[in-house]
Amino acid sequence: MGTNLGTKATVIFGVILACVVGLTCFHKGADAKTRFRFPTSLTALKENVGSRINLGLDLRGGMHLILQVQVEDAINVETDQLAERLKTALREQNITYEAVRKTDLTRVQITGIPAEQLQKAREFLTAQYQGAYILGSLGGDQSGYVLEMTPSYQAQIRQDTLRAAMETIRRRVDSLGVAEPTIAEHGGAGEYQILVQLPGVDDPARVKNILQSTALLEIKLVKEGPFTSESEGLAKFGGILPPDGMLLPHLDVCATTVNPNPQWYLVTRSAAVTGRDLRNARSEVNPEMPGAYQVAFSLSRDGAARFGPFTEQNINRPLAVVLDNKIQSVATIQSRIEDSGRITGQFSLQCATDLALVLRSGALPASIKYLEERTVGPSLGADSIRAGFLASVAGLIAVAVFMLFYYRLSGINAILGLALNLVILMAALAYFGATLTLPGIAGVALTIGMAVDTNVLVFERIREELRAGKSIISAIENGFDRAWVAVFDTHVTTIVSALFLFTFGTGPIKGFAVTLTIGLASNLFTGIYLSRAIFEFLVSRRPKMAALSI
């Protein structure tokens, strides 16, 4: 037994050492990187432990948002683009037509195809758009076809739009530096909702502005302007704008108030380059405006290949930098521009930084709508931590008193197991980088109850063996061996339930599942392995023990 007991002691000591080191000897810095740092003072010890335990939204405070992606926007854009692509494709196929126009959200109509080209057009359209669109003939005396988007293709666009929106939001949140954010699908099928939880956020208005901004960058040629008002611009063209032109206001996207009298410019509908051609964007000091900042951007190879010839052909003509259909700056092209540019204006540092962030992370594929918004203050989170801690300590003390009263000195065995169980649980959360939530604290309390249940099963089985006249050594061995099946069964079934909660739950529910699973797994170690080793150690020290205090 001595050799076996020595091995058990080594394992137990190794587990305790690993837990203590994991909790106290590492520190997570402001850059979110964890480094080894031995605590040389009580303050350093508190900082190490505090940085290793990630607190959830309900404990740390922050923002809870439920967003709905307006996926119909993406379908609308798809049919708009289809109409434009069809015009080019039909011309390349030498198919004559009178008009190509979108008739509703999912249909594009082609009219005026000569009778001798109808068959050719049908074959081309069928081959080009089979699977995504259903081809139908126009009724009556009209000569042409209608393309209607299939339900399966609509569903694919909606789902792709949801995933793209989640990815864009995730990139923007990551750029904000929020620790342990939660970004996941929410709601049932067909609701297209996103759950966003941002612990520790202290400026909700700024975060909302960044998340919902589309930041569609376009660089367009200025045809006419400036005009003092939109009506003046329309009057210039007799109330009807040129087909390839559009009137846009000169506004600052970072302004807190809207300028009631902005200047207006007529710009081309088509853009020389767009945000899709961006390679990078960053904020920097504007050398021409003291105290102001600008956004410098660089273009991809393809974007630069188009932008270079475009600027060379339009030297001495004005160019507009457009963000979300608002002109940010107008400048004259003085020379050929290859792969870089800048957006100037009266930008503050935060505004320029946020604008560069949104440009880097890409435009949202569709607009989003806020369905729910909650802000949890740090003080409320601190109260939750305090209440949860007090509840757990009170439960632990009550359990300890009961075990000492009912099982006498053997109750100390159970108390040591409970203490180590909590240490292992917290160390596992630190090692795995898991997030502790308020339901997670409830999981800790439930773990205490399950640990006591394990001790009760084992101790009662040992009592039965002693009443049956077995020796102390035999009673201990039979008590643990025969209680093991019941203990293992209850723990495994509860862990399976927790795994289902983790798989299908979100946010705090996952936190409860994580702490419960880790607590139950560690309880199998402390309630059986550690407890048995303590009993064996006592018997080895007193081989002729007449009675066991249990």
PDB file of C-alpha atoms in Angstrom, residues 246-498:
ATOM      1  CA  MET A 246     -26.445  61.751 -59.189  1.00  0.00           C
ATOM      2  CA  LEU A 247     -26.626  64.657 -56.725  1.00  0.00           C
ATOM      3  CA  LEU A 248     -24.866  64.108 -53.407  1.00  0.00           C
ATOM      4  CA  PRO A 249     -24.398  66.426 -50.383  1.00  0.00           C
ATOM      5  CA  HIS A 250     -21.022  67.379 -48.946  1.00  0.00           C
ATOM      6  CA  LEU A 251     -21.425  66.155 -45.364  1.00  0.00           C
ATOM      7  CA  ASP A 252     -19.171  64.914 -42.591  1.00  0.00           C
ATOM      8  CA  VAL A 253     -20.076  61.367 -41.496  1.00  0.00           C
ATOM      9  CA  CYS A 254     -18.520  62.095 -38.099  1.00  0.00           C
ATOM     10  CA  ALA A 255     -20.540  65.222 -37.450  1.00  0.00           C
ATOM     11  CA  THR A 256     -22.826  65.013 -34.415  1.00  0.00           C
ATOM     12  CA  THR A 257     -25.339  67.370 -36.059  1.00  0.00           C
ATOM     13  CA  VAL A 258     -26.472  67.533 -39.672  1.00  0.00           C
ATOM     14  CA  ASN A 259     -25.563  70.654 -41.620  1.00  0.00           C
ATOM     15  CA  PRO A 260     -28.917  72.106 -42.770  1.00  0.00           C
ATOM     16  CA  ASN A 261     -27.305  73.882 -45.757  1.00  0.00           C
ATOM     17  CA  PRO A 262     -24.686  71.587 -47.284  1.00  0.00           C
ATOM     18  CA  GLN A 263     -23.156  72.043 -50.711  1.00  0.00           C
ATOM     19  CA  TRP A 264     -24.261  69.632 -53.429  1.00  0.00           C
ATOM     20  CA  TYR A 265     -22.325  68.113 -56.312  1.00  0.00           C
ATOM     21  CA  LEU A 266     -23.329  66.173 -59.397  1.00  0.00           C
ATOM     22  CA  VAL A 267     -21.101  63.086 -59.558  1.00  0.00           C
ATOM     23  CA  THR A 268     -20.974  60.040 -61.823  1.00  0.00           C
ATOM     24  CA  ARG A 269     -23.051  57.032 -60.846  1.00  0.00           C
ATOM     25  CA  SER A 270     -20.206  54.626 -61.490  1.00  0.00           C
ATOM     26  CA  ALA A 271     -17.191  54.763 -59.203  1.00  0.00           C
ATOM     27  CA  ALA A 272     -13.568  54.604 -60.291  1.00  0.00           C
ATOM     28  CA  VAL A 273     -12.741  52.472 -57.245  1.00  0.00           C
ATOM     29  CA  THR A 274     -14.763  51.314 -54.239  1.00  0.00           C
ATOM     30  CA  GLY A 275     -14.152  50.026 -50.741  1.00  0.00           C
ATOM     31  CA  ARG A 276     -13.757  46.521 -52.168  1.00  0.00           C
ATOM     32  CA  ASP A 277     -10.505  47.720 -53.743  1.00  0.00           C
ATOM     33  CA  LEU A 278      -9.061  48.831 -50.392  1.00  0.00           C
ATOM     34  CA  ARG A 279      -5.970  47.110 -49.058  1.00  0.00           C
ATOM     35  CA  ASN A 280      -5.580  49.134 -45.870  1.00  0.00           C
ATOM     36  CA  ALA A 281      -6.758  52.310 -44.125  1.00  0.00           C
ATOM     37  CA  ARG A 282      -5.268  54.207 -41.186  1.00  0.00           C
ATOM     38  CA  SER A 283      -5.716  57.501 -39.360  1.00  0.00           C
ATOM     39  CA  GLU A 284      -2.966  60.118 -39.381  1.00  0.00           C
ATOM     40  CA  VAL A 285      -2.395  63.813 -38.699  1.00  0.00           C
ATOM     41  CA  ASN A 286      -3.588  66.144 -41.467  1.00  0.00           C
ATOM     42  CA  PRO A 287      -0.544  68.336 -42.222  1.00  0.00           C
ATOM     43  CA  GLU A 288      -2.695  70.968 -43.924  1.00  0.00           C
ATOM     44  CA  MET A 289      -5.101  71.435 -40.983  1.00  0.00           C
ATOM     45  CA  PRO A 290      -3.483  71.836 -37.546  1.00  0.00           C
ATOM     46  CA  GLY A 291      -5.285  69.778 -34.918  1.00  0.00           C
ATOM     47  CA  ALA A 292      -7.227  67.775 -37.506  1.00  0.00           C
ATOM     48  CA  TYR A 293      -6.792  64.201 -38.699  1.00  0.00           C
ATOM     49  CA  GLN A 294      -7.278  62.414 -42.003  1.00  0.00           C
ATOM     50  CA  VAL A 295      -7.665  58.831 -43.215  1.00  0.00           C
ATOM     51  CA  ALA A 296      -4.993  57.514 -45.554  1.00  0.00           C
ATOM     52  CA  PHE A 297      -5.823  54.450 -47.623  1.00  0.00           C
ATOM     53  CA  SER A 298      -4.018  52.164 -50.028  1.00  0.00           C
ATOM     54  CA  LEU A 299      -5.535  50.195 -52.886  1.00  0.00           C
ATOM     55  CA  SER A 300      -5.170  46.619 -54.009  1.00  0.00           C
ATOM     56  CA  ARG A 301      -3.282  45.765 -57.189  1.00  0.00           C
ATOM     57  CA  ASP A 302      -6.480  45.569 -59.233  1.00  0.00           C
ATOM     58  CA  GLY A 303      -7.767  48.836 -57.789  1.00  0.00           C
ATOM     59  CA  ALA A 304      -4.481  50.611 -58.505  1.00  0.00           C
ATOM     60  CA  ALA A 305      -4.478  49.250 -62.058  1.00  0.00           C
ATOM     61  CA  ARG A 306      -7.835  50.959 -62.685  1.00  0.00           C
ATOM     62  CA  PHE A 307      -7.222  54.092 -60.622  1.00  0.00           C
ATOM     63  CA  GLY A 308      -3.923  54.995 -62.303  1.00  0.00           C
ATOM     64  CA  PRO A 309      -5.281  55.321 -65.875  1.00  0.00           C
ATOM     65  CA  PHE A 310      -8.492  56.919 -64.574  1.00  0.00           C
ATOM     66  CA  THR A 311      -6.677  59.745 -62.778  1.00  0.00           C
ATOM     67  CA  GLU A 312      -4.262  60.225 -65.677  1.00  0.00           C
ATOM     68  CA  GLN A 313      -7.181  60.753 -68.082  1.00  0.00           C
ATOM     69  CA  ASN A 314      -8.878  63.255 -65.753  1.00  0.00           C
ATOM     70  CA  ILE A 315      -6.015  65.512 -64.637  1.00  0.00           C
ATOM     71  CA  ASN A 316      -7.244  68.974 -63.525  1.00  0.00           C
ATOM     72  CA  ARG A 317     -10.768  67.646 -62.967  1.00  0.00           C
ATOM     73  CA  PRO A 318     -12.378  67.432 -59.479  1.00  0.00           C
ATOM     74  CA  LEU A 319     -12.693  64.083 -57.753  1.00  0.00           C
ATOM     75  CA  ALA A 320     -15.061  63.269 -54.866  1.00  0.00           C
ATOM     76  CA  VAL A 321     -14.413  60.826 -52.038  1.00  0.00           C
ATOM     77  CA  VAL A 322     -17.858  59.470 -51.135  1.00  0.00           C
ATOM     78  CA  LEU A 323     -18.751  57.586 -47.951  1.00  0.00           C
ATOM     79  CA  ASP A 324     -22.264  56.180 -47.592  1.00  0.00           C
ATOM     80  CA  ASN A 325     -23.547  58.532 -50.330  1.00  0.00           C
ATOM     81  CA  LYS A 326     -22.070  61.539 -48.548  1.00  0.00           C
ATOM     82  CA  ILE A 327     -19.171  63.448 -50.086  1.00  0.00           C
ATOM     83  CA  GLN A 328     -16.305  63.741 -47.603  1.00  0.00           C
ATOM     84  CA  SER A 329     -13.846  65.703 -49.665  1.00  0.00           C
ATOM     85  CA  VAL A 330     -13.471  67.139 -53.176  1.00  0.00           C
ATOM     86  CA  ALA A 331     -10.007  67.600 -54.637  1.00  0.00           C
ATOM     87  CA  THR A 332      -8.551  68.361 -58.058  1.00  0.00           C
ATOM     88  CA  ILE A 333      -6.533  65.607 -59.706  1.00  0.00           C
ATOM     89  CA  GLN A 334      -3.086  67.130 -60.210  1.00  0.00           C
ATOM     90  CA  SER A 335      -1.230  64.042 -61.401  1.00  0.00           C
ATOM     91  CA  ARG A 336      -1.581  60.309 -61.898  1.00  0.00           C
ATOM     92  CA  ILE A 337      -2.451  58.502 -58.647  1.00  0.00           C
ATOM     93  CA  GLU A 338      -1.565  54.841 -58.409  1.00  0.00           C
ATOM     94  CA  ASP A 339      -2.272  52.928 -55.220  1.00  0.00           C
ATOM     95  CA  SER A 340      -2.976  55.382 -52.418  1.00  0.00           C
ATOM     96  CA  GLY A 341      -5.112  58.339 -51.424  1.00  0.00           C
ATOM     97  CA  ARG A 342      -6.540  60.154 -48.435  1.00  0.00           C
ATOM     98  CA  ILE A 343      -9.861  61.316 -47.031  1.00  0.00           C
ATOM     99  CA  THR A 344      -9.547  64.787 -45.556  1.00  0.00           C
ATOM    100  CA  GLY A 345     -11.862  66.822 -43.394  1.00  0.00           C
ATOM    101  CA  GLN A 346     -12.240  68.240 -39.904  1.00  0.00           C
ATOM    102  CA  PHE A 347     -11.869  64.781 -38.338  1.00  0.00           C
ATOM    103  CA  SER A 348     -11.062  64.279 -34.684  1.00  0.00           C
ATOM    104  CA  LEU A 349      -8.595  61.529 -33.745  1.00  0.00           C
ATOM    105  CA  GLN A 350     -11.371  59.189 -32.590  1.00  0.00           C
ATOM    106  CA  CYS A 351     -13.487  59.890 -35.671  1.00  0.00           C
ATOM    107  CA  ALA A 352     -10.558  59.242 -38.049  1.00  0.00           C
ATOM    108  CA  THR A 353      -9.611  56.085 -36.134  1.00  0.00           C
ATOM    109  CA  ASP A 354     -13.182  54.750 -36.185  1.00  0.00           C
ATOM    110  CA  LEU A 355     -13.576  55.573 -39.879  1.00  0.00           C
ATOM    111  CA  ALA A 356     -10.343  53.765 -40.749  1.00  0.00           C
ATOM    112  CA  LEU A 357     -11.453  50.809 -38.616  1.00  0.00           C
ATOM    113  CA  VAL A 358     -14.775  50.486 -40.443  1.00  0.00           C
ATOM    114  CA  LEU A 359     -13.131  50.834 -43.855  1.00  0.00           C
ATOM    115  CA  ARG A 360     -10.611  48.096 -43.017  1.00  0.00           C
ATOM    116  CA  SER A 361     -13.276  45.696 -41.769  1.00  0.00           C
ATOM    117  CA  GLY A 362     -15.409  46.098 -44.891  1.00  0.00           C
ATOM    118  CA  ALA A 363     -18.952  47.215 -45.561  1.00  0.00           C
ATOM    119  CA  LEU A 364     -21.939  45.374 -44.153  1.00  0.00           C
ATOM    120  CA  PRO A 365     -23.711  43.347 -46.872  1.00  0.00           C
ATOM    121  CA  ALA A 366     -27.094  44.610 -45.640  1.00  0.00           C
ATOM    122  CA  SER A 367     -28.439  47.086 -43.125  1.00  0.00           C
ATOM    123  CA  ILE A 368     -29.079  46.001 -39.548  1.00  0.00           C
ATOM    124  CA  LYS A 369     -31.888  46.788 -37.132  1.00  0.00           C
ATOM    125  CA  TYR A 370     -31.545  46.904 -33.345  1.00  0.00           C
ATOM    126  CA  LEU A 371     -34.142  44.624 -31.753  1.00  0.00           C
ATOM    127  CA  GLU A 372     -32.797  44.707 -28.198  1.00  0.00           C
ATOM    128  CA  GLU A 373     -30.169  46.710 -26.351  1.00  0.00           C
ATOM    129  CA  ARG A 374     -29.113  46.378 -22.727  1.00  0.00           C
ATOM    130  CA  THR A 375     -26.235  47.998 -20.922  1.00  0.00           C
ATOM    131  CA  VAL A 376     -24.938  46.418 -17.722  1.00  0.00           C
ATOM    132  CA  GLY A 377     -22.990  48.781 -15.470  1.00  0.00           C
ATOM    133  CA  PRO A 378     -19.781  47.674 -13.725  1.00  0.00           C
ATOM    134  CA  SER A 379     -21.348  48.374 -10.315  1.00  0.00           C
ATOM    135  CA  LEU A 380     -24.192  45.943 -11.032  1.00  0.00           C
ATOM    136  CA  GLY A 381     -21.653  43.356 -12.160  1.00  0.00           C
ATOM    137  CA  ALA A 382     -19.659  43.890  -8.945  1.00  0.00           C
ATOM    138  CA  ASP A 383     -22.821  43.398  -6.904  1.00  0.00           C
ATOM    139  CA  SER A 384     -23.472  40.147  -8.778  1.00  0.00           C
ATOM    140  CA  ILE A 385     -19.953  38.928  -8.070  1.00  0.00           C
ATOM    141  CA  ARG A 386     -20.302  39.814  -4.396  1.00  0.00           C
ATOM    142  CA  ALA A 387     -23.697  38.136  -4.093  1.00  0.00           C
ATOM    143  CA  GLY A 388     -22.567  35.027  -5.946  1.00  0.00           C
ATOM    144  CA  PHE A 389     -19.389  34.800  -3.882  1.00  0.00           C
ATOM    145  CA  LEU A 390     -21.286  35.167  -0.618  1.00  0.00           C
ATOM    146  CA  ALA A 391     -23.824  32.547  -1.707  1.00  0.00           C
ATOM    147  CA  SER A 392     -21.068  30.079  -2.603  1.00  0.00           C
ATOM    148  CA  VAL A 393     -19.164  30.710   0.639  1.00  0.00           C
ATOM    149  CA  ALA A 394     -22.350  30.408   2.698  1.00  0.00           C
ATOM    150  CA  GLY A 395     -23.174  27.129   0.990  1.00  0.00           C
ATOM    151  CA  LEU A 396     -19.640  25.855   1.512  1.00  0.00           C
ATOM    152  CA  ILE A 397     -19.719  26.734   5.227  1.00  0.00           C
ATOM    153  CA  ALA A 398     -23.144  25.116   5.692  1.00  0.00           C
ATOM    154  CA  VAL A 399     -21.968  21.966   3.950  1.00  0.00           C
ATOM    155  CA  ALA A 400     -18.759  21.892   6.027  1.00  0.00           C
ATOM    156  CA  VAL A 401     -20.684  22.233   9.295  1.00  0.00           C
ATOM    157  CA  PHE A 402     -23.097  19.468   8.307  1.00  0.00           C
ATOM    158  CA  MET A 403     -20.311  17.098   7.236  1.00  0.00           C
ATOM    159  CA  LEU A 404     -18.383  17.648  10.480  1.00  0.00           C
ATOM    160  CA  PHE A 405     -21.527  17.175  12.563  1.00  0.00           C
ATOM    161  CA  TYR A 406     -22.841  14.112  10.761  1.00  0.00           C
ATOM    162  CA  TYR A 407     -19.614  12.322   9.735  1.00  0.00           C
ATOM    163  CA  ARG A 408     -17.339  13.598  12.510  1.00  0.00           C
ATOM    164  CA  LEU A 409     -13.617  13.496  11.628  1.00  0.00           C
ATOM    165  CA  SER A 410     -14.323  11.983   8.216  1.00  0.00           C
ATOM    166  CA  GLY A 411     -16.073  15.234   7.425  1.00  0.00           C
ATOM    167  CA  ILE A 412     -12.622  16.891   7.272  1.00  0.00           C
ATOM    168  CA  ASN A 413     -11.872  14.534   4.398  1.00  0.00           C
ATOM    169  CA  ALA A 414     -14.929  15.872   2.527  1.00  0.00           C
ATOM    170  CA  ILE A 415     -14.041  19.509   3.279  1.00  0.00           C
ATOM    171  CA  LEU A 416     -10.520  19.079   1.872  1.00  0.00           C
ATOM    172  CA  GLY A 417     -12.018  17.528  -1.257  1.00  0.00           C
ATOM    173  CA  LEU A 418     -14.469  20.437  -1.645  1.00  0.00           C
ATOM    174  CA  ALA A 419     -11.669  23.022  -1.285  1.00  0.00           C
ATOM    175  CA  LEU A 420      -9.463  21.319  -3.865  1.00  0.00           C
ATOM    176  CA  ASN A 421     -12.457  20.905  -6.168  1.00  0.00           C
ATOM    177  CA  LEU A 422     -12.985  24.696  -6.214  1.00  0.00           C
ATOM    178  CA  VAL A 423      -9.260  25.328  -6.776  1.00  0.00           C
ATOM    179  CA  ILE A 424      -9.206  22.912  -9.732  1.00  0.00           C
ATOM    180  CA  LEU A 425     -12.352  24.522 -11.153  1.00  0.00           C
ATOM    181  CA  MET A 426     -10.927  28.060 -11.062  1.00  0.00           C
ATOM    182  CA  ALA A 427      -7.558  26.899 -12.412  1.00  0.00           C
ATOM    183  CA  ALA A 428      -9.263  25.103 -15.311  1.00  0.00           C
ATOM    184  CA  LEU A 429     -11.196  28.270 -16.180  1.00  0.00           C
ATOM    185  CA  ALA A 430      -7.873  30.147 -16.216  1.00  0.00           C
ATOM    186  CA  TYR A 431      -6.039  27.557 -18.332  1.00  0.00           C
ATOM    187  CA  PHE A 432      -8.855  27.210 -20.878  1.00  0.00           C
ATOM    188  CA  GLY A 433      -9.532  30.956 -21.039  1.00  0.00           C
ATOM    189  CA  ALA A 434     -13.204  30.300 -20.246  1.00  0.00           C
ATOM    190  CA  THR A 435     -15.522  33.107 -19.185  1.00  0.00           C
ATOM    191  CA  LEU A 436     -17.139  33.139 -15.746  1.00  0.00           C
ATOM    192  CA  THR A 437     -20.754  34.349 -15.788  1.00  0.00           C
ATOM    193  CA  LEU A 438     -23.416  34.723 -13.112  1.00  0.00           C
ATOM    194  CA  PRO A 439     -25.037  31.412 -14.158  1.00  0.00           C
ATOM    195  CA  GLY A 440     -21.475  30.060 -14.045  1.00  0.00           C
ATOM    196  CA  ILE A 441     -21.354  30.940 -10.345  1.00  0.00           C
ATOM    197  CA  ALA A 442     -24.617  29.013 -10.002  1.00  0.00           C
ATOM    198  CA  GLY A 443     -22.792  26.118 -11.662  1.00  0.00           C
ATOM    199  CA  VAL A 444     -20.119  26.397  -8.969  1.00  0.00           C
ATOM    200  CA  ALA A 445     -22.760  26.219  -6.243  1.00  0.00           C
ATOM    201  CA  LEU A 446     -24.332  23.174  -7.919  1.00  0.00           C
ATOM    202  CA  THR A 447     -20.888  21.568  -8.124  1.00  0.00           C
ATOM    203  CA  ILE A 448     -20.571  21.919  -4.345  1.00  0.00           C
ATOM    204  CA  GLY A 449     -23.865  20.083  -3.937  1.00  0.00           C
ATOM    205  CA  MET A 450     -22.795  17.280  -6.297  1.00  0.00           C
ATOM    206  CA  ALA A 451     -19.477  16.953  -4.445  1.00  0.00           C
ATOM    207  CA  VAL A 452     -21.297  16.524  -1.144  1.00  0.00           C
ATOM    208  CA  ASP A 453     -23.545  13.942  -2.759  1.00  0.00           C
ATOM    209  CA  THR A 454     -20.440  11.934  -3.748  1.00  0.00           C
ATOM    210  CA  ASN A 455     -19.112  11.999  -0.188  1.00  0.00           C
ATOM    211  CA  VAL A 456     -22.487  10.989   1.236  1.00  0.00           C
ATOM    212  CA  LEU A 457     -22.739   7.988  -1.111  1.00  0.00           C
ATOM    213  CA  VAL A 458     -19.222   6.805  -0.239  1.00  0.00           C
ATOM    214  CA  PHE A 459     -19.444   7.453   3.498  1.00  0.00           C
ATOM    215  CA  GLU A 460     -22.827   5.746   3.844  1.00  0.00           C
ATOM    216  CA  ARG A 461     -21.507   2.728   1.952  1.00  0.00           C
ATOM    217  CA  ILE A 462     -18.506   2.560   4.318  1.00  0.00           C
ATOM    218  CA  ARG A 463     -20.883   2.728   7.294  1.00  0.00           C
ATOM    219  CA  GLU A 464     -22.881  -0.203   5.895  1.00  0.00           C
ATOM    220  CA  GLU A 465     -19.713  -2.245   5.486  1.00  0.00           C
ATOM    221  CA  LEU A 466     -18.645  -1.489   9.066  1.00  0.00           C
ATOM    222  CA  ARG A 467     -22.096  -2.446  10.394  1.00  0.00           C
ATOM    223  CA  ALA A 468     -21.775  -5.729   8.500  1.00  0.00           C
ATOM    224  CA  GLY A 469     -18.695  -6.541  10.583  1.00  0.00           C
ATOM    225  CA  LYS A 470     -16.015  -5.809   7.967  1.00  0.00           C
ATOM    226  CA  SER A 471     -12.601  -4.552   8.990  1.00  0.00           C
ATOM    227  CA  ILE A 472     -11.806  -0.865   8.558  1.00  0.00           C
ATOM    228  CA  ILE A 473      -9.506  -1.493   5.549  1.00  0.00           C
ATOM    229  CA  SER A 474     -12.043  -3.785   3.907  1.00  0.00           C
ATOM    230  CA  ALA A 475     -14.913  -1.358   4.624  1.00  0.00           C
ATOM    231  CA  ILE A 476     -13.011   1.524   3.004  1.00  0.00           C
ATOM    232  CA  GLU A 477     -12.100  -0.518  -0.092  1.00  0.00           C
ATOM    233  CA  ASN A 478     -15.610  -1.938  -0.544  1.00  0.00           C
ATOM    234  CA  GLY A 479     -17.232   1.411   0.204  1.00  0.00           C
ATOM    235  CA  PHE A 480     -15.350   3.221  -2.580  1.00  0.00           C
ATOM    236  CA  ASP A 481     -15.546   0.326  -5.058  1.00  0.00           C
ATOM    237  CA  ARG A 482     -19.304  -0.185  -4.689  1.00  0.00           C
ATOM    238  CA  ALA A 483     -20.195   3.503  -4.574  1.00  0.00           C
ATOM    239  CA  TRP A 484     -18.114   4.201  -7.692  1.00  0.00           C
ATOM    240  CA  VAL A 485     -20.753   2.933 -10.130  1.00  0.00           C
ATOM    241  CA  ALA A 486     -23.488   5.198  -8.725  1.00  0.00           C
ATOM    242  CA  VAL A 487     -21.142   8.198  -8.518  1.00  0.00           C
ATOM    243  CA  PHE A 488     -19.872   7.720 -12.077  1.00  0.00           C
ATOM    244  CA  ASP A 489     -23.399   7.273 -13.452  1.00  0.00           C
ATOM    245  CA  THR A 490     -24.778  10.457 -11.862  1.00  0.00           C
ATOM    246  CA  HIS A 491     -21.786  12.543 -12.942  1.00  0.00           C
ATOM    247  CA  VAL A 492     -21.714  11.314 -16.542  1.00  0.00           C
ATOM    248  CA  THR A 493     -25.448  11.843 -17.082  1.00  0.00           C
ATOM    249  CA  THR A 494     -25.199  15.371 -15.670  1.00  0.00           C
ATOM    250  CA  ILE A 495     -22.146  16.139 -17.836  1.00  0.00           C
ATOM    251  CA  VAL A 496     -24.034  14.930 -20.929  1.00  0.00           C
ATOM    252  CA  SER A 497     -26.880  17.316 -20.045  1.00  0.00           C
ATOM    253  CA  ALA A 498     -24.362  20.142 -19.620  1.00  0.00           C
TER     254      ALA A 498
END
